[in-house]
C-alpha cells in the first residue's frame, strides 16, 4: 500500500482513504518531465514511448471543461469514424483569436464535425482565417509523432503542435486526415487569472456540498460591492 494510503489507514481516516483510493483507481498514471520548454509539440513528442501506436488524447490542463460536457467522447467517436486526428474548436470574438491556434475549415455534409484545411498558431486578428480557436483538447493519430520529429520550431521559436496538425491537413490523402469538433459548451481558460477565479466560483456554486453556502455568501458579498 502506498505511503499516503497506509498512513490514512493507520490513523483511521476512512473517508479520506476512500477518496484517495478512488483517485488512484481512475487509471494508471505515468509522469514525464518535458525538461526543455520547447513548445507544446515537443511536450507531446516526449510522450511517444508511452503512447505507442494507438490514437491518443491530449488534454491541456489550463483549458477547463466541466465533466458534464461530452466533448472528448464526441472527439473520440469522430476519430474512430474518420481514422484521422481531431482537434476541438470554439468560436471566439475575432479580437481574441491571436491568443489561440486558428482553423480554416470546411463543413462536412450531414456530419457534426468539420474538415480542417489549415491551421495557424496565434495569428493577428486581420490575418486569421476564421474566428474558430483551437481549445486544449486533441485526439490524435500516432502519425503525429513522426511529423513532430520533422517539425521545425515555429511561432515563439517553439515546436508547435498546430504546425504538425497543419502538415497532416496539407498531406491530404498521404495522411489520415485532420478534423475538428466545434464545441458550444462551457469552457474556462484558467491560464488567465480572472477566468481562473471565475471558474472556481461558478463551479463551486454548482456543487452540492459547497454550493448553497457559497451562493449565499456571494450574494451577500455582491450587495456590499454595490455600495
Ligand atoms: C496552446 C496551443 C494553441 C491553443 C491553446 C489552447 O497555446 O498552442 O494552439 O489554441 O493552447 O489553450 P498556449 O495556450 O499553450 O499558448
CSV table of C-alpha atoms and ligand atoms in Angstrom, one decimal:
chain,number,residue,atom,x,y,z
A,1,UNK,CA,0.0,0.0,0.0
A,2,UNK,CA,1.5,3.4,-0.9
A,3,UNK,CA,2.6,5.6,2.0
A,4,UNK,CA,-0.3,8.1,1.9
A,5,UNK,CA,-2.9,5.3,1.9
A,6,UNK,CA,-1.1,3.4,4.6
A,7,UNK,CA,-0.9,6.5,6.9
A,8,UNK,CA,-4.6,7.3,6.4
A,9,UNK,CA,-5.5,3.7,7.1
A,10,UNK,CA,-3.4,3.6,10.3
A,11,UNK,CA,-5.0,6.8,11.6
A,12,UNK,CA,-8.5,5.5,10.8
A,13,UNK,CA,-9.3,8.4,8.3
A,14,UNK,CA,-11.5,6.1,6.3
A,15,UNK,CA,-13.4,8.8,4.3
A,16,UNK,CA,-10.1,10.4,3.1
A,17,UNK,CA,-8.7,7.0,2.4
A,18,UNK,CA,-11.7,6.2,0.1
A,19,UNK,CA,-11.2,9.5,-1.8
A,20,UNK,CA,-7.5,8.8,-2.4
A,21,UNK,CA,-8.2,5.2,-3.4
A,22,UNK,CA,-10.9,6.4,-5.8
A,23,UNK,CA,-8.5,8.8,-7.5
A,24,UNK,CA,-5.8,6.1,-7.9
A,25,UNK,CA,-8.4,3.7,-9.3
A,26,UNK,CA,-9.2,6.1,-12.2
A,27,UNK,CA,-6.2,5.0,-14.2
A,28,UNK,CA,-2.6,4.2,-14.3
A,29,UNK,CA,-0.5,7.4,-14.2
A,30,UNK,CA,2.9,7.8,-15.8
A,31,UNK,CA,4.8,11.1,-15.5
A,32,UNK,CA,7.3,12.7,-17.8
A,33,UNK,CA,9.2,15.9,-17.4
A,34,UNK,CA,9.5,17.9,-20.5
A,35,UNK,CA,13.0,19.1,-19.4
A,36,UNK,CA,13.2,21.9,-22.0
A,37,UNK,CA,10.4,24.4,-22.6
A,38,UNK,CA,10.5,23.8,-26.4
A,39,UNK,CA,6.8,24.1,-27.0
A,40,UNK,CA,3.6,22.0,-26.9
A,41,UNK,CA,4.6,19.9,-29.9
A,42,UNK,CA,7.8,19.0,-28.1
A,43,UNK,CA,5.9,18.1,-25.0
A,44,UNK,CA,3.6,15.8,-26.9
A,45,UNK,CA,6.5,14.2,-28.7
A,46,UNK,CA,8.1,13.3,-25.3
A,47,UNK,CA,5.0,11.1,-24.6
A,48,UNK,CA,5.7,8.9,-27.7
A,49,UNK,CA,7.2,6.0,-25.9
A,50,UNK,CA,4.2,5.8,-23.5
A,51,UNK,CA,1.6,6.1,-26.2
A,52,UNK,CA,2.9,3.6,-28.7
A,53,UNK,CA,1.0,3.2,-32.0
A,54,UNK,CA,-2.6,4.0,-30.9
A,55,UNK,CA,-4.7,7.1,-31.2
A,56,UNK,CA,-4.4,9.2,-28.0
A,57,UNK,CA,-5.9,12.2,-26.4
A,58,UNK,CA,-4.1,15.4,-25.3
A,59,UNK,CA,-5.8,17.5,-22.7
A,60,UNK,CA,-4.3,20.9,-21.8
A,61,UNK,CA,-4.9,21.3,-18.1
A,62,UNK,CA,-5.4,25.1,-18.2
A,63,UNK,CA,-8.4,24.7,-20.5
A,64,UNK,CA,-11.0,23.6,-18.0
A,65,UNK,CA,-14.1,21.9,-19.4
A,66,UNK,CA,-16.6,20.6,-16.9
A,67,UNK,CA,-17.1,16.8,-16.8
A,68,UNK,CA,-20.8,17.2,-17.7
A,69,UNK,CA,-19.7,18.1,-21.2
A,70,UNK,CA,-19.3,15.2,-23.7
A,71,UNK,CA,-16.7,16.9,-25.9
A,72,UNK,CA,-13.9,14.4,-25.5
A,73,UNK,CA,-16.3,11.4,-26.0
A,74,UNK,CA,-17.6,13.1,-29.2
A,75,UNK,CA,-14.0,13.7,-30.4
A,76,UNK,CA,-13.1,10.0,-29.8
A,77,UNK,CA,-16.2,8.9,-31.8
A,78,UNK,CA,-15.1,11.2,-34.7
A,79,UNK,CA,-11.5,9.8,-34.5
A,80,UNK,CA,-12.9,6.3,-34.7
A,81,UNK,CA,-15.3,7.2,-37.6
A,82,UNK,CA,-12.7,9.0,-39.7
A,83,UNK,CA,-9.5,7.3,-38.6
A,84,UNK,CA,-7.7,10.7,-38.6
A,85,UNK,CA,-6.8,13.3,-36.0
A,86,UNK,CA,-9.4,15.5,-34.3
A,87,UNK,CA,-9.0,19.0,-32.7
A,88,UNK,CA,-11.5,20.8,-30.6
A,89,UNK,CA,-12.5,24.2,-31.9
A,90,UNK,CA,-14.6,27.1,-30.4
A,91,UNK,CA,-15.8,30.4,-31.8
A,92,UNK,CA,-14.2,33.3,-30.0
A,93,UNK,CA,-14.5,37.1,-30.6
A,94,UNK,CA,-12.2,37.9,-33.5
A,95,UNK,CA,-10.0,40.2,-31.4
A,96,UNK,CA,-9.2,37.3,-29.1
A,97,UNK,CA,-8.1,34.9,-31.9
A,98,UNK,CA,-4.4,35.9,-31.5
A,99,UNK,CA,-4.3,34.1,-28.2
A,100,UNK,CA,-5.0,30.8,-29.9
A,101,UNK,CA,-4.3,28.5,-32.8
A,102,UNK,CA,-6.9,29.2,-35.5
A,103,UNK,CA,-8.5,26.9,-38.0
A,104,UNK,CA,-9.7,27.2,-41.6
A,105,UNK,CA,-12.5,24.6,-42.0
A,106,UNK,CA,-15.0,23.1,-44.4
A,107,UNK,CA,-18.3,21.8,-43.2
A,108,UNK,CA,-18.8,18.0,-43.9
A,109,UNK,CA,-22.2,17.4,-45.3
A,110,UNK,CA,-24.5,15.5,-42.9
A,111,UNK,CA,-21.9,15.4,-40.1
A,112,UNK,CA,-21.5,17.4,-37.0
A,113,UNK,CA,-17.7,17.5,-37.4
A,114,UNK,CA,-15.7,19.6,-39.8
A,115,UNK,CA,-12.7,19.1,-42.1
A,116,UNK,CA,-9.7,21.2,-41.2
A,117,UNK,CA,-8.0,22.6,-44.2
A,118,UNK,CA,-5.4,24.7,-42.4
A,119,UNK,CA,-4.2,25.9,-39.0
A,120,UNK,CA,-2.2,28.9,-37.9
A,121,UNK,CA,-0.8,29.5,-34.5
A,122,UNK,CA,-1.8,32.7,-32.8
A,123,UNK,CA,-2.4,34.9,-35.9
A,124,UNK,CA,-3.1,38.6,-35.8
A,125,UNK,CA,-6.9,39.1,-36.0
A,126,UNK,CA,-6.6,40.6,-39.5
A,127,UNK,CA,-4.7,37.6,-40.8
A,128,UNK,CA,-6.9,34.9,-39.1
A,129,UNK,CA,-8.7,32.6,-41.5
A,130,UNK,CA,-11.7,32.4,-39.1
A,131,UNK,CA,-12.8,33.0,-35.5
A,132,UNK,CA,-12.5,29.3,-34.7
A,133,UNK,CA,-9.9,28.9,-31.9
A,134,UNK,CA,-8.2,25.6,-31.0
A,135,UNK,CA,-9.1,24.8,-27.4
A,136,UNK,CA,-7.0,22.4,-25.4
A,137,UNK,CA,-8.4,19.0,-26.5
A,138,UNK,CA,-6.9,16.9,-29.2
A,139,UNK,CA,-7.5,13.2,-30.2
A,140,UNK,CA,-4.5,12.4,-32.4
A,141,UNK,CA,-3.5,9.7,-34.8
A,142,UNK,CA,0.0,8.4,-33.9
A,143,UNK,CA,1.3,9.6,-37.2
A,144,UNK,CA,1.7,12.9,-35.5
A,145,UNK,CA,4.9,11.7,-33.7
A,146,UNK,CA,6.9,11.2,-36.9
A,147,UNK,CA,5.5,14.6,-38.2
A,148,UNK,CA,6.5,16.3,-34.9
A,149,UNK,CA,10.0,14.8,-35.2
A,150,UNK,CA,10.3,16.7,-38.5
A,151,UNK,CA,8.6,19.9,-37.5
A,152,UNK,CA,11.0,22.8,-37.1
A,153,UNK,CA,10.4,25.4,-34.4
A,154,UNK,CA,7.7,27.8,-35.4
A,155,UNK,CA,6.0,30.7,-33.6
A,156,UNK,CA,7.9,31.8,-30.5
A,157,UNK,CA,10.8,29.5,-31.6
A,158,UNK,CA,8.8,26.6,-30.2
A,159,UNK,CA,7.8,23.2,-31.8
A,160,UNK,CA,4.1,23.8,-32.3
A,161,UNK,CA,1.5,21.1,-32.3
A,162,UNK,CA,-0.5,23.4,-34.5
A,163,UNK,CA,2.2,23.2,-37.2
A,164,UNK,CA,2.3,19.4,-37.1
A,165,UNK,CA,-1.5,19.3,-37.5
A,166,UNK,CA,-1.2,21.7,-40.4
A,167,UNK,CA,1.2,19.2,-42.0
A,168,UNK,CA,-1.5,16.5,-41.7
A,169,UNK,CA,-4.0,18.7,-43.3
A,170,UNK,CA,-1.5,19.6,-46.1
A,171,UNK,CA,-0.7,15.9,-46.8
A,172,UNK,CA,-4.3,15.2,-47.9
A,173,UNK,CA,-4.5,11.5,-48.8
A,174,UNK,CA,-0.9,10.9,-47.8
A,175,UNK,CA,-2.0,11.2,-44.1
A,176,UNK,CA,-5.1,10.1,-42.2
A,177,UNK,CA,-6.9,13.4,-42.2
A,178,UNK,CA,-7.4,16.4,-39.9
A,179,UNK,CA,-10.9,17.0,-38.5
A,180,UNK,CA,-12.5,19.3,-35.9
A,181,UNK,CA,-15.3,19.3,-33.5
A,182,UNK,CA,-16.8,22.7,-32.8
A,183,UNK,CA,-17.6,22.9,-29.1
A,184,UNK,CA,-20.5,25.1,-28.0
A,185,UNK,CA,-20.5,24.3,-24.3
A,186,UNK,CA,-18.8,26.0,-21.3
A,187,UNK,CA,-15.0,26.4,-21.1
A,188,UNK,CA,-12.8,28.3,-18.7
A,189,UNK,CA,-9.3,29.4,-19.7
A,190,UNK,CA,-7.7,29.0,-16.3
A,191,UNK,CA,-4.4,30.2,-17.8
A,192,UNK,CA,-6.0,33.7,-17.4
A,193,UNK,CA,-6.1,34.8,-13.8
A,194,UNK,CA,-9.6,36.4,-13.9
A,195,UNK,CA,-11.0,33.4,-15.7
A,196,UNK,CA,-9.4,31.1,-13.2
A,197,UNK,CA,-11.1,32.9,-10.3
A,198,UNK,CA,-14.5,32.8,-12.2
A,199,UNK,CA,-14.1,29.1,-12.8
A,200,UNK,CA,-13.6,28.4,-9.1
A,201,UNK,CA,-16.7,30.4,-8.1
A,202,UNK,CA,-19.0,29.2,-10.9
A,203,UNK,CA,-18.2,25.5,-10.5
A,204,UNK,CA,-18.1,25.7,-6.7
A,205,UNK,CA,-21.5,27.4,-6.7
A,206,UNK,CA,-22.9,24.3,-8.6
A,207,UNK,CA,-21.5,21.7,-6.1
A,208,UNK,CA,-23.9,20.0,-3.7
A,209,UNK,CA,-21.6,20.3,-0.7
A,210,UNK,CA,-20.1,23.8,-1.1
A,211,UNK,CA,-22.7,25.4,-3.4
A,212,UNK,CA,-25.5,26.5,-1.1
A,213,UNK,CA,-23.2,28.3,1.4
A,214,UNK,CA,-21.0,29.8,-1.3
A,215,UNK,CA,-24.0,31.1,-3.3
A,216,UNK,CA,-25.4,32.8,-0.1
A,217,UNK,CA,-22.0,34.3,0.6
A,218,UNK,CA,-21.5,35.5,-3.0
A,219,UNK,CA,-24.9,37.3,-2.9
A,220,UNK,CA,-24.1,39.0,0.3
A,221,UNK,CA,-20.7,40.0,-0.9
A,222,UNK,CA,-22.1,41.4,-4.1
A,223,UNK,CA,-24.6,43.5,-2.2
A,224,UNK,CA,-21.7,45.2,-0.3
A,225,UNK,CA,-19.9,45.8,-3.7
A,226,UNK,CA,-22.8,47.9,-5.0
A,227,UNK,CA,-22.3,50.5,-2.2
B,1,LIG,C1,-1.8,26.2,-26.9
B,1,LIG,C2,-1.8,25.9,-28.4
B,1,LIG,C3,-2.8,26.8,-29.1
B,1,LIG,C4,-4.2,26.6,-28.5
B,1,LIG,C5,-4.1,26.9,-26.9
B,1,LIG,C6,-5.4,26.5,-26.3
B,1,LIG,O1,-1.3,27.5,-26.7
B,1,LIG,O2,-0.5,26.2,-28.9
B,1,LIG,O3,-2.9,26.5,-30.5
B,1,LIG,O4,-5.1,27.5,-29.1
B,1,LIG,O5,-3.1,26.1,-26.3
B,1,LIG,O6,-5.4,26.8,-24.9
B,1,LIG,P1,-0.8,28.1,-25.2
B,1,LIG,O7,-2.1,28.4,-24.5
B,1,LIG,O8,-0.1,27.0,-24.6
B,1,LIG,O9,0.0,29.3,-25.5
